[in-house]
Short mmCIF file of C-alpha atoms and ligand atoms in Angstrom, two decimals:
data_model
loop_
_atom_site.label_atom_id
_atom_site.label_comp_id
_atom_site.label_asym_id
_atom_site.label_seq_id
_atom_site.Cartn_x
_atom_site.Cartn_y
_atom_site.Cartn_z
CA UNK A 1 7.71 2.62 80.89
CA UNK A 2 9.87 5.32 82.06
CA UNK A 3 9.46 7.01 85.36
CA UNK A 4 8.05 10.02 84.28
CA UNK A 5 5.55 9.21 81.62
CA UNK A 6 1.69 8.73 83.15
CA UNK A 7 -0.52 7.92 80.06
CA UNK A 8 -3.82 10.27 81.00
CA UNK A 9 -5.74 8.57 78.25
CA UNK A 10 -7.98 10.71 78.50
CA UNK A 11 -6.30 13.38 77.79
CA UNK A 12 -3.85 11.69 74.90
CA UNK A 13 -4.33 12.25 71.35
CA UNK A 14 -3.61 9.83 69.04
CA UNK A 15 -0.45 12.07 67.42
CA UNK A 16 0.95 13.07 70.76
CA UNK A 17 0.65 8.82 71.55
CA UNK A 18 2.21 8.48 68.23
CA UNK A 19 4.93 10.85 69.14
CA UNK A 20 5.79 9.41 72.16
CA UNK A 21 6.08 5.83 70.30
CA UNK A 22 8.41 7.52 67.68
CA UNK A 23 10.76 8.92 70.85
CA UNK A 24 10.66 5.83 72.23
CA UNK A 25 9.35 6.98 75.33
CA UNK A 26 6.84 4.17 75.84
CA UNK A 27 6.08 0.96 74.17
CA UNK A 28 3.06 -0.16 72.14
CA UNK A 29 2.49 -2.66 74.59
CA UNK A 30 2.62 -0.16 77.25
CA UNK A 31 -0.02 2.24 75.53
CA UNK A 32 -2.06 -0.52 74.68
CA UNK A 33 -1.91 -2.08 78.70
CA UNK A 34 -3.04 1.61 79.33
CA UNK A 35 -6.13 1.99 77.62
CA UNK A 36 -7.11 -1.87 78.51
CA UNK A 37 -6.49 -0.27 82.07
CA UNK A 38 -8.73 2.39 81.44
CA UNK A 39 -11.46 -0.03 80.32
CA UNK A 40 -11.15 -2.26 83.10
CA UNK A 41 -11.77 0.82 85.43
CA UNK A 42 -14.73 2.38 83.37
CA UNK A 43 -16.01 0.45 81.04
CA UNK A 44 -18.07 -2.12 83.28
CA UNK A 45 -20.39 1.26 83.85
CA UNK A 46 -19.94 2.23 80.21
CA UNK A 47 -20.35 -0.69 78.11
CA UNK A 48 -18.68 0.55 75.13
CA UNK A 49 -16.98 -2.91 74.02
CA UNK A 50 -18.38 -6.05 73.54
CA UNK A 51 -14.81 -7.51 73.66
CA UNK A 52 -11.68 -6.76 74.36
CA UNK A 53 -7.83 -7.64 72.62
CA UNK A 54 -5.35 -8.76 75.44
CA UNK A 55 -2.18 -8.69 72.65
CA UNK A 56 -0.93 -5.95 71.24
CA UNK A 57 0.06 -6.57 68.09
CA UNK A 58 1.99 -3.82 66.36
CA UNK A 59 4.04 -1.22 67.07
CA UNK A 60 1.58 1.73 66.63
CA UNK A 61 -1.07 3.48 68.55
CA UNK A 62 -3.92 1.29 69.20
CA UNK A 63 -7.34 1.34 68.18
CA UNK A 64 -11.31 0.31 69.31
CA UNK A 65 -13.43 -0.85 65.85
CA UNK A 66 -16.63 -1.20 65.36
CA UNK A 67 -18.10 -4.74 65.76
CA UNK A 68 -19.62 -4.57 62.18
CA UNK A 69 -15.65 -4.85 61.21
CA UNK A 70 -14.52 -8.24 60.47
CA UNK A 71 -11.22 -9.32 62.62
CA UNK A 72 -10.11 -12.24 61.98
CA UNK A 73 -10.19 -14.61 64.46
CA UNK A 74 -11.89 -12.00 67.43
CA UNK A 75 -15.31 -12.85 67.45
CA UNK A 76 -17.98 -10.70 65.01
CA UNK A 77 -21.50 -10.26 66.08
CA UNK A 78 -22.45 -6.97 64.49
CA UNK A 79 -24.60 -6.50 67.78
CA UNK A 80 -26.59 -9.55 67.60
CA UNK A 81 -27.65 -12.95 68.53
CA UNK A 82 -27.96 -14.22 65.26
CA UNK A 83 -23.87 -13.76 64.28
CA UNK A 84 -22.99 -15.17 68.58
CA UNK A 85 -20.24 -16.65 68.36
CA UNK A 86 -18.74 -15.73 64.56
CA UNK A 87 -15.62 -15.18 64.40
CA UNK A 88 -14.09 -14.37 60.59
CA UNK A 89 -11.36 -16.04 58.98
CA UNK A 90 -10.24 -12.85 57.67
CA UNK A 91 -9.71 -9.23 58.30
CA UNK A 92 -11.92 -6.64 56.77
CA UNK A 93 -9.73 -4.23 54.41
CA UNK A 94 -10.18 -0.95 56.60
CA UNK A 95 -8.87 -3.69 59.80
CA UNK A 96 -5.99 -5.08 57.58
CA UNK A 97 -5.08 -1.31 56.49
CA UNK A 98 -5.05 -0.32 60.82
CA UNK A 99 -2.74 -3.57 61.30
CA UNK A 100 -0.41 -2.40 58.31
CA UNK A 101 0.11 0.53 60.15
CA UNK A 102 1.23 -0.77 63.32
CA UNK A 103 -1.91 -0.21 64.98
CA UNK A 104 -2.98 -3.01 67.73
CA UNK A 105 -6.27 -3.88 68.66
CA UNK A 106 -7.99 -2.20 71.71
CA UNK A 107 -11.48 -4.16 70.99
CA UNK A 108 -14.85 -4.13 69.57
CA UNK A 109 -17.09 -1.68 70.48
CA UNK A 110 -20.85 -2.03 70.94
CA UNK A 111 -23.75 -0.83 68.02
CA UNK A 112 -27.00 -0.89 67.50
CA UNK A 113 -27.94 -4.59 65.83
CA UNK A 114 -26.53 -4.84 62.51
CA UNK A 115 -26.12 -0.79 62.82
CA UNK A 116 -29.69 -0.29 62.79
CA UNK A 117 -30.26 2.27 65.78
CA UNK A 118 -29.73 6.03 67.00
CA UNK A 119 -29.01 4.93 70.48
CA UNK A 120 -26.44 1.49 70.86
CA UNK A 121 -30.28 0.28 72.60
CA UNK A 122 -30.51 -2.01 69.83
CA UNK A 123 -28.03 -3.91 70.13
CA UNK A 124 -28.62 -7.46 71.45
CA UNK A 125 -26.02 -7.45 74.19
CA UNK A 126 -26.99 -4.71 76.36
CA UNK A 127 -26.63 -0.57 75.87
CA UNK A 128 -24.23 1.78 75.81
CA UNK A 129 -23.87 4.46 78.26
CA UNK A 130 -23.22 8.63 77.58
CA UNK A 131 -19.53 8.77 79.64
CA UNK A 132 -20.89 12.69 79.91
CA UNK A 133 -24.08 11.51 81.54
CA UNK A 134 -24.81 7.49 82.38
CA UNK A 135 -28.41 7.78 82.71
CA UNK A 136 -28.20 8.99 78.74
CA UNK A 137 -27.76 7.30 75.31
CA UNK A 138 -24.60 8.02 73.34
CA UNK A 139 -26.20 8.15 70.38
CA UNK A 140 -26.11 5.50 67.91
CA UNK A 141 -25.78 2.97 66.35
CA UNK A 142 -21.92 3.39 66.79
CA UNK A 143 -22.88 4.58 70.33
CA UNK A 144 -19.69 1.85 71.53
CA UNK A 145 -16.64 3.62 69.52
CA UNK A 146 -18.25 7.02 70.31
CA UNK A 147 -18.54 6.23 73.98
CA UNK A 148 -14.65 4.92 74.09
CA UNK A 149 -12.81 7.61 72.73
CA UNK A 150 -14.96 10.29 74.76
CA UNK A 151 -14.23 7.92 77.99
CA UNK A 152 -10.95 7.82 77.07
CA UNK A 153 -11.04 4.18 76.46
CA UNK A 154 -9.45 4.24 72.65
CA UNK A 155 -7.46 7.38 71.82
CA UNK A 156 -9.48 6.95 68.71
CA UNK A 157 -11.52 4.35 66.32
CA UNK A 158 -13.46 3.35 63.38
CA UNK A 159 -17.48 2.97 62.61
CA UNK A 160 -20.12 2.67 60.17
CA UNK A 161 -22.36 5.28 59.07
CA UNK A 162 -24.98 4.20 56.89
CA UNK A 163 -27.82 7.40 57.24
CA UNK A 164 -25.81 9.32 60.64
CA UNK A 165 -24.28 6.17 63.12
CA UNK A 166 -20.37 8.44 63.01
CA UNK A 167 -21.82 11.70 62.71
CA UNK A 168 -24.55 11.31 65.64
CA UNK A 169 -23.14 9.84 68.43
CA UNK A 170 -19.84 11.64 67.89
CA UNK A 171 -22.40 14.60 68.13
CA UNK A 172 -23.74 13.36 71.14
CA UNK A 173 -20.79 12.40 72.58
CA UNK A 174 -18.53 14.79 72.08
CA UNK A 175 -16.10 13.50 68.80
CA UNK A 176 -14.72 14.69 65.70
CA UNK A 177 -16.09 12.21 63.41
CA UNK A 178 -16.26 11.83 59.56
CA UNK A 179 -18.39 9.74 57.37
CA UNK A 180 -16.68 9.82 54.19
CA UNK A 181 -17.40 10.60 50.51
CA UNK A 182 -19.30 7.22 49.32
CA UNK A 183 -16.47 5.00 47.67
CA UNK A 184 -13.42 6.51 49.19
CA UNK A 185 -13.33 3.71 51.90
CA UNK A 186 -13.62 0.12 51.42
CA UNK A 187 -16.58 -1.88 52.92
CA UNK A 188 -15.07 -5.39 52.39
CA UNK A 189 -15.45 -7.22 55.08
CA UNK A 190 -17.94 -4.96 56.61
CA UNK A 191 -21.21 -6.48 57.55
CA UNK A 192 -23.31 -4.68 55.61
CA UNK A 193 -26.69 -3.26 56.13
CA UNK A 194 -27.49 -0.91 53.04
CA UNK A 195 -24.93 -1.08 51.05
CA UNK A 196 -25.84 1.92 48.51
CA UNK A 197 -25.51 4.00 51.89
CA UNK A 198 -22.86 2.46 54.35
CA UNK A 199 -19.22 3.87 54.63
CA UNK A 200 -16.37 3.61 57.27
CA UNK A 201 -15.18 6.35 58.93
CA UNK A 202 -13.11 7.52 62.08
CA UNK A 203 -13.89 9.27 65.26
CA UNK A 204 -11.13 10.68 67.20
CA UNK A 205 -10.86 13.45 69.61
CA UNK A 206 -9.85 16.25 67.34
CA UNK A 207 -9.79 17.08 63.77
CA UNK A 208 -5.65 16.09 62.98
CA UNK A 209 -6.74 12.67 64.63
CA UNK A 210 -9.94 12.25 62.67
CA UNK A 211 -7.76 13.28 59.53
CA UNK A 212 -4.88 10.85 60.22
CA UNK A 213 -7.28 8.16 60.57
CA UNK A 214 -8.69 8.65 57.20
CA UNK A 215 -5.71 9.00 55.22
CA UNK A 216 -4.70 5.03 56.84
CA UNK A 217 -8.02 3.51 55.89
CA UNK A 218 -9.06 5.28 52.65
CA UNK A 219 -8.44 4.95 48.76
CA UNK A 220 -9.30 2.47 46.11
CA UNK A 221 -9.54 -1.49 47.37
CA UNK A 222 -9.55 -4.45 44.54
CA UNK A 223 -11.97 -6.34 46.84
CA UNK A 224 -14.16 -3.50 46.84
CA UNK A 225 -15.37 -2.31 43.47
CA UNK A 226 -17.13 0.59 44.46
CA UNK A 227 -14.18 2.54 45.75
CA UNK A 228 -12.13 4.63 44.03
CA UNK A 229 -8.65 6.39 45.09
CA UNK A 230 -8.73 9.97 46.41
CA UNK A 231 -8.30 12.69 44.08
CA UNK A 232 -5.89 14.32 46.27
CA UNK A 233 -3.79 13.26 49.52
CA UNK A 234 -5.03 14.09 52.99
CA UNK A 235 -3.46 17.39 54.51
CA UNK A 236 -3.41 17.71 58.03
CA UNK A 237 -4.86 20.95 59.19
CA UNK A 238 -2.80 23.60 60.55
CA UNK A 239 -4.63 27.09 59.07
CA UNK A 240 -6.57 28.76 62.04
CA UNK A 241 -8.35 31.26 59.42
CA UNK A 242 -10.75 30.41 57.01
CA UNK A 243 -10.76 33.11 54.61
CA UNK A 244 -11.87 32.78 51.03
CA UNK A 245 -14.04 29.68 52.66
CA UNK A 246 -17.62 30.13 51.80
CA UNK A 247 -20.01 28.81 54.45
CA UNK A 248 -23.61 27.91 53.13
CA UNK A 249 -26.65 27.70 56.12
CA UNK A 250 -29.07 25.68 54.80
CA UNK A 251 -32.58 27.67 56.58
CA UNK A 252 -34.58 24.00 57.11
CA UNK A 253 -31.75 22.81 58.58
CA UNK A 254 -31.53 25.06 61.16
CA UNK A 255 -34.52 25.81 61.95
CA UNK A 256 -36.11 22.64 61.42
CA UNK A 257 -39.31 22.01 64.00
CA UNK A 258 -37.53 19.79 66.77
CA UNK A 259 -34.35 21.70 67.17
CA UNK A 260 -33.43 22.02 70.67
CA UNK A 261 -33.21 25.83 71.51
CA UNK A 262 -29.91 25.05 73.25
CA UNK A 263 -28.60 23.34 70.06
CA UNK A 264 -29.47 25.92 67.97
CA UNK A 265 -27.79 28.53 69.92
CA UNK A 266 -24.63 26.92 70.39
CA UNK A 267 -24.33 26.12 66.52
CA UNK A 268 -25.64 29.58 65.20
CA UNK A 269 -22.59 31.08 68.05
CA UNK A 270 -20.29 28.50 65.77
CA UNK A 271 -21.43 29.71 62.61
CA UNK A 272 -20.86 33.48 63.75
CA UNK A 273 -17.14 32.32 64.97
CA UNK A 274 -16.59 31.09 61.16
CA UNK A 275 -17.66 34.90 60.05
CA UNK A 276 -15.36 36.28 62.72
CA UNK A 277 -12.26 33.79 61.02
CA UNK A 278 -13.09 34.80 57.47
CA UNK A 279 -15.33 33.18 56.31
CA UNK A 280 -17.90 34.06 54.09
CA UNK A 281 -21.28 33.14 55.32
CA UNK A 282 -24.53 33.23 53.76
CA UNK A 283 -28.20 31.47 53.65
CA UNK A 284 -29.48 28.69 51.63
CA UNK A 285 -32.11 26.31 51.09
CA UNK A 286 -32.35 22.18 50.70
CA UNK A 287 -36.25 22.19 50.94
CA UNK A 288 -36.63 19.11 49.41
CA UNK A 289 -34.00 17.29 51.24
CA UNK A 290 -35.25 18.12 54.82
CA UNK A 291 -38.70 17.08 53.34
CA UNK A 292 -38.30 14.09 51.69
CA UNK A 293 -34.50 12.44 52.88
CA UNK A 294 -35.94 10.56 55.77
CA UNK A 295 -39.01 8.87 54.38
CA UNK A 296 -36.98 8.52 51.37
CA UNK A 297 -33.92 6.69 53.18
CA UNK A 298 -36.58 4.44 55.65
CA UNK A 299 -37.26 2.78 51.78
CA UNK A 300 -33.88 2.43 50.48
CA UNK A 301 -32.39 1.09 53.59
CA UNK A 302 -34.39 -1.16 55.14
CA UNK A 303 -35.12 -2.39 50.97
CA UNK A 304 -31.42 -3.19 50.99
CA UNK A 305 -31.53 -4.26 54.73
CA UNK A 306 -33.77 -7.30 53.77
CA UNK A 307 -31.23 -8.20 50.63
CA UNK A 308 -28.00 -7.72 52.93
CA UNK A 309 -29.84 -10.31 55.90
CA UNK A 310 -31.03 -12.90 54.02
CA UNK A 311 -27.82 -14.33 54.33
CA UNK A 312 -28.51 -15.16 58.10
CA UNK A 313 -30.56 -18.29 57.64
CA UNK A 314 -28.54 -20.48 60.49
CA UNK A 315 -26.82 -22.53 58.01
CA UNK A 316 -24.17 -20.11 56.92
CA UNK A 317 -23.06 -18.06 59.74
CA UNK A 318 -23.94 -18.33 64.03
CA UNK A 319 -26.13 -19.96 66.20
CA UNK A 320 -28.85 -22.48 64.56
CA UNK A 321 -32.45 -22.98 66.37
CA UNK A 322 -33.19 -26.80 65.17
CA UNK A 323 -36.43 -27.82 64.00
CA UNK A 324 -38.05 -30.32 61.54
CA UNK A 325 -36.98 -29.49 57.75
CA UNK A 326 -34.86 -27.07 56.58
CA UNK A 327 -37.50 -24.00 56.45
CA UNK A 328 -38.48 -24.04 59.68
CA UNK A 329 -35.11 -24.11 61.01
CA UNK A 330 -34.63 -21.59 58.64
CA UNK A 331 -37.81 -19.46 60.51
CA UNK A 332 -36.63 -20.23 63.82
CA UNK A 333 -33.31 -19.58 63.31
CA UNK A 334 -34.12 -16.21 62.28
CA UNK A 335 -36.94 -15.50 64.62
CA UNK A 336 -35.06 -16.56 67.49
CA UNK A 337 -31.69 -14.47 65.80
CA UNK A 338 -32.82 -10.81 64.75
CA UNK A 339 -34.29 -8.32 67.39
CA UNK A 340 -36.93 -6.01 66.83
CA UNK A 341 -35.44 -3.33 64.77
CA UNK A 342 -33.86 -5.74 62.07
CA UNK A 343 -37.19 -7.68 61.66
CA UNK A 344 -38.88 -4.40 61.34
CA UNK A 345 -36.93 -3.43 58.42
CA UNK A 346 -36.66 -6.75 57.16
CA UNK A 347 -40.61 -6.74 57.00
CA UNK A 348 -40.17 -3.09 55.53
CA UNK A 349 -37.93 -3.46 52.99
CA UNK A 350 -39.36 -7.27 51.93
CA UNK A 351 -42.35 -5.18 51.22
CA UNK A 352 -41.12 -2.11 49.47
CA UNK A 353 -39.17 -4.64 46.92
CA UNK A 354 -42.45 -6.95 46.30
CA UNK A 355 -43.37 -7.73 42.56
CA UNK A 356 -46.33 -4.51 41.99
CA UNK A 357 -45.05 -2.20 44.80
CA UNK A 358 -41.44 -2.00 43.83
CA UNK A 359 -42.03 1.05 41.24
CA UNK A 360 -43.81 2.53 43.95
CA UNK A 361 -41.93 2.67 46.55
CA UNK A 362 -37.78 1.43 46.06
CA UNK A 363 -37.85 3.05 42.28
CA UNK A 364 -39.91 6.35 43.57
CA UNK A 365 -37.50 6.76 46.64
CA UNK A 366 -34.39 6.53 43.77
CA UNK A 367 -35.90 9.14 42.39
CA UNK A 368 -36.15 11.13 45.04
CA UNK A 369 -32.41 10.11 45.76
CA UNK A 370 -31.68 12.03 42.59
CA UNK A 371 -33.86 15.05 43.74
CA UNK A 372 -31.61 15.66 46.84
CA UNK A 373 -28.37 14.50 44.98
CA UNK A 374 -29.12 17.33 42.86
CA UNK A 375 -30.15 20.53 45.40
CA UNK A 376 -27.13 19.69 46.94
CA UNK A 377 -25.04 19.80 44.15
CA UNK A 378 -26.51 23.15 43.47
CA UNK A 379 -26.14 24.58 46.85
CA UNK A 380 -22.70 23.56 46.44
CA UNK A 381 -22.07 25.71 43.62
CA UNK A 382 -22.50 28.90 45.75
CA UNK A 383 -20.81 27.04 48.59
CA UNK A 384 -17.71 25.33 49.74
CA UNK A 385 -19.53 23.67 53.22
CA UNK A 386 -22.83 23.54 54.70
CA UNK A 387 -23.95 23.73 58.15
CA UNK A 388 -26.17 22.50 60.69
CA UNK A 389 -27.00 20.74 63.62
CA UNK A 390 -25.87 17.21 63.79
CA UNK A 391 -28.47 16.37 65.80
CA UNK A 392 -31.51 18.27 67.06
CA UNK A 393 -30.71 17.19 70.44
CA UNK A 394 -27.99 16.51 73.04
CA UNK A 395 -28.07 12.97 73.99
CA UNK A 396 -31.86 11.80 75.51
CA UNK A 397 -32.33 9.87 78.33
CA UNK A 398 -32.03 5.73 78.08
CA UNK A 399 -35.45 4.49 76.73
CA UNK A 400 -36.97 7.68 76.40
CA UNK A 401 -36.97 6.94 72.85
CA UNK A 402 -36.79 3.10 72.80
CA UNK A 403 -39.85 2.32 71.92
CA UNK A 404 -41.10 4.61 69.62
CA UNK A 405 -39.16 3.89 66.22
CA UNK A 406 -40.58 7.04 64.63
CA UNK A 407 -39.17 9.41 67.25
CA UNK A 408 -35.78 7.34 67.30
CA UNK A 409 -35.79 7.77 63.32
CA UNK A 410 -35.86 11.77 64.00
CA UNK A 411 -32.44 11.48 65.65
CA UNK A 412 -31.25 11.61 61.63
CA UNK A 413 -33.23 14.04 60.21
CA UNK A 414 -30.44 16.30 59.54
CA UNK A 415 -27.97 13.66 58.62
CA UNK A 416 -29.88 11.42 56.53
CA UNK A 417 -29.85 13.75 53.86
CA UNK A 418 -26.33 14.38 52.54
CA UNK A 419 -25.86 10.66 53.38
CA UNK A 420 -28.41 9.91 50.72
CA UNK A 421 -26.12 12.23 48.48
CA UNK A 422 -23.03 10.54 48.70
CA UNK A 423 -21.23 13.09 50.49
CA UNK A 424 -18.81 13.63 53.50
CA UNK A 425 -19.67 15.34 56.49
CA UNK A 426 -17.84 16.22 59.75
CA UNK A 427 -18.92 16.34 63.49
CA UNK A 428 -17.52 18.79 65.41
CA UNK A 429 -18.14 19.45 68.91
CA UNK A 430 -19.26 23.02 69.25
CA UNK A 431 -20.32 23.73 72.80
CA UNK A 432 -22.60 22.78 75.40
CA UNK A 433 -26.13 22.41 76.12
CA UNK A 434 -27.70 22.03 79.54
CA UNK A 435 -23.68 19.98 80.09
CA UNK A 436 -23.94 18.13 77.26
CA UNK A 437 -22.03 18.30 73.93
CA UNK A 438 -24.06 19.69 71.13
CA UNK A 439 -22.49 19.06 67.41
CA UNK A 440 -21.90 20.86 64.13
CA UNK A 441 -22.32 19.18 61.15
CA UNK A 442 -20.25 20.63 58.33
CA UNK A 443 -21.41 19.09 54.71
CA UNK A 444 -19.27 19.39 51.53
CA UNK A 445 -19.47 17.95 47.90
CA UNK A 446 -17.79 14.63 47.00
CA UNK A 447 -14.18 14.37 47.64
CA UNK A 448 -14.08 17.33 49.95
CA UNK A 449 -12.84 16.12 52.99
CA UNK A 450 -9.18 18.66 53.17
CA UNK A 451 -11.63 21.63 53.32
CA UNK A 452 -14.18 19.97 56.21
CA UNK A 453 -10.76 19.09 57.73
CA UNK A 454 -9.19 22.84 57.23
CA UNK A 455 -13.38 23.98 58.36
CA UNK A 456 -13.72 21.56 61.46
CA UNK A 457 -9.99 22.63 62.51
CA UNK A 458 -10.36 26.37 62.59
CA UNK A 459 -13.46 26.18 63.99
CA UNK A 460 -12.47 23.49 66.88
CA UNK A 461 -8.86 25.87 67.45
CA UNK A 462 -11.05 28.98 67.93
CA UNK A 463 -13.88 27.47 70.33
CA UNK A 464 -11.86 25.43 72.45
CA UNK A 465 -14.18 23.08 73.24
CA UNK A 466 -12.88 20.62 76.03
CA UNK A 467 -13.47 17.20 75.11
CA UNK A 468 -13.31 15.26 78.35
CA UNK A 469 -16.77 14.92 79.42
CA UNK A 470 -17.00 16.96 82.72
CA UNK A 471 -17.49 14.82 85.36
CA UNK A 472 -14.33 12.25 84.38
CA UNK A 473 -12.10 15.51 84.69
N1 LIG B 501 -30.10 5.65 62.72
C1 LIG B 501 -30.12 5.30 61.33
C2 LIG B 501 -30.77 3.96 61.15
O1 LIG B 501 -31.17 3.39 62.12
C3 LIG B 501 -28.72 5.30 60.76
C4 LIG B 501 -27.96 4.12 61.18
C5 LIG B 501 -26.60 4.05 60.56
O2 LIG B 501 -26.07 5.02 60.05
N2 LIG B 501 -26.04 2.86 60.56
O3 LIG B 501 -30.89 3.47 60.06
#
């Protein structure tokens, strides 16, 4: 490394790391050795990676992923006991897309077991901590990636977000992060949890990150049949106006009972900064999508929770309990395996899918699914984005929700939604409450990921928000 280049990784963004590669002014290796020096230093406090990636292999700025993301040949556990000691014999498509770009591994980060969580205190190994506050949650279940990049442990990463797990903790942390349009990322390779829901996604520190990030993983993958390739290429933001966008506020969604008064100031001050930068800003309404998503998506889920984990059965995959005959090493295996939450929603979903309940309660809740689909899509026609809160609160205390799963499950009430509709949505830090970050959600239609890009940039340009969590300044 030359004399006069100090890495502050927690400063660096991933295009000003690129930049410096390109000028030859440091070495992958050396950028890589940097951030594994950061996590030596912080991460025994923070506990954002289950593993770490000595090698740097590449040429390109490196990268934390998920532990849901197969690597091939780095152990896989997904966050729990049952996959100890996995390790794939092949990458997942979004890993083998980061290699092709040059980008080495940093490790895998922690999450909620099998990304079932609002708080990385599922997960089987041991918590996450907030870098802006230790004594607090970073939000989950991809509380580990979240965590890293805010620490400034991974200039940026990748995670799952199957009803919120990008969009919450990067709320609660601090990030820009995207969950994507349903189908314009591939899930092969992804352990998956409900697979009409889940999608990869970056976080990153800012919005030209978060985009650059997305246009490496996304478009259509042959060993994924349910994506498709983007309709148009990503742009990197560079407008600081938004004129001519128009910004819908949905009313439940911002004043929905359990809004923090500290949230909802700092997000209706957001909302008045996209007025003053042209935007056109008016009300709206998703009544029955506040009303119904979360019930609706604590069917579908865990339904196609119990499908996706039936494959853990100790013969497959992971550690095996041994017993007499195959069924009750079967039972063991799997009581001994799954924590709480899984066999919660294993029990859940077993039951929602039974012969004489299944019209009742999977079909109904597809219905519903149809219901919000379709007041979004019509909200949409008077609107290019819609915003909210990402979460009602800044990130809670370590078990102050931990065991109470219905208070947990109210982390997602405003994310669960537009996740059950297929569509995109973008955190983006907007201020602080009581010194921690608060988020904005911003929601658009299918494929709309350019104008939440050109939305979040503006917006994170004009408010300045400093992403270093105070007390690591
Ligand atoms: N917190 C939600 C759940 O537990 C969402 C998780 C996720 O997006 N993976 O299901």
């Amino acid at each position: 490394m030359s004399a006069e280049i100090t890495i502050d990784t927690l400063r660096l963004t991933a295009e000003e790391g690129a930049d410096l590669l390109a000028r030859k002014q440091l070495s992958a290796a050396e950028l890589h050795g940097a951030y594994l020096a950061a996590v030596a230093e912080r991460d025994p406090e923070l506990h954002c990676y289950l593993r770490t990636v000595a090698e740097a292999e590449g040429d390109g700025v490196p990268i934390a992923l998920k532990d849901i993301i197969s690597t091939r040949g780095i152990e896989t556990t997904a966050g729990s006991r049952i996959l100890e000691g996995y390790v794939p014999v092949f990458d997942a498509t979004v890993a083998a897309r980061c290699k092709a770009a040059g980008m080495p591994i940093i490790g895998k980060t922690n999450t909620d077991e099998f990304a079932m969580g609002s708080s990385t205190e599922n997960s089987a190994y041991g918590p996450t901590k907030n870098p802006w506050d230790p004594t607090r949650v970073p939000g989950g279940s991809g509380g580990g990636t979240a965590a890293a990049v805010s620490a400034g442990l991974a200039p940026w990463g990748l995670g799952s977000d199957t009803g919120g797990s990008i969009k919450q903790p990067s709320s609660l942390c601090g990030n820009v992060g995207l969950r994507p349009t349903y189908g314009t990322v591939s899930r092969y390779g992804v352990i998956a949890f409900a697979s009409s829901l889940d999608q990869i996604g970056p976080v990153a520190r800012n919005v030209r990150d978060c985009a650059l990030l997305y246009s490496i993983i996304a478009g259509r993958d042959a060993r994924d049949s349910t994506t498709v390739e983007l309709r148009e290429p990503v742009r990197l933001p560079e407008d600081e106006d938004l004129t001519g966008v128009r910004i819908g506020v949905p009313k439940e969604m911002n004043e929905a009972e359990g809004i923090e008064p500290g949230v909802a100031e700092a997000v209706r001050r957001a909302i008045e900064l996209a007025a003053e930068l042209g935007a056109d800003v008016g009300e709206c309404s998703l009544p029955r999508s506040i009303a119904y998503g979360l019930p609706c998506y604590y069917l579908i889920a865990p339904a196609e929770a119990s499908s996706n984990l039936a494959r853990y059965d100790g013969v497959r995959y992971g550690p095996r309990v041994e017993a007499d005959g195959f069924y009750e090493m079967v039972e063991r295996t799997r009581d001994a395996g799954f924590g709480d939450e899984p066999k919660r929603r294993i029990m859940l979903g077993t039951y929602a899918l039974s012969a004489g309940y299944f019209d009742a309660y999977y079909g109904q809740a597809q219905k519903v699914r149809t219901v919000i689909a379709r007041e979004h899509a019509a909200a949409f026609e008077r609107y290019d984005v819609l915003v909210s809160p990402t979460s009602p609160t800044v990130a809670f205390e370590l078990g102050a929700k931990a065991t109470d799963p219905l208070a947990m499950y109210l982390s997602d009430l405003l994310t669960i939604p537009s996740c059950m509709a297929g569509l995109p949505g973008l955190n983006v830090p907007c201020g602080l409450s009581a010194g921690l970050p608060v988020g904005l959600q911003l929601i658009g239609p299918q494929f709309s990921e350019n104008t939440l890009f050109r939305t979040g940039y503006a917006l994170e340009r004009a408010l300045a928000f400093d992403p270093v969590p105070a007390r690591l300044r």
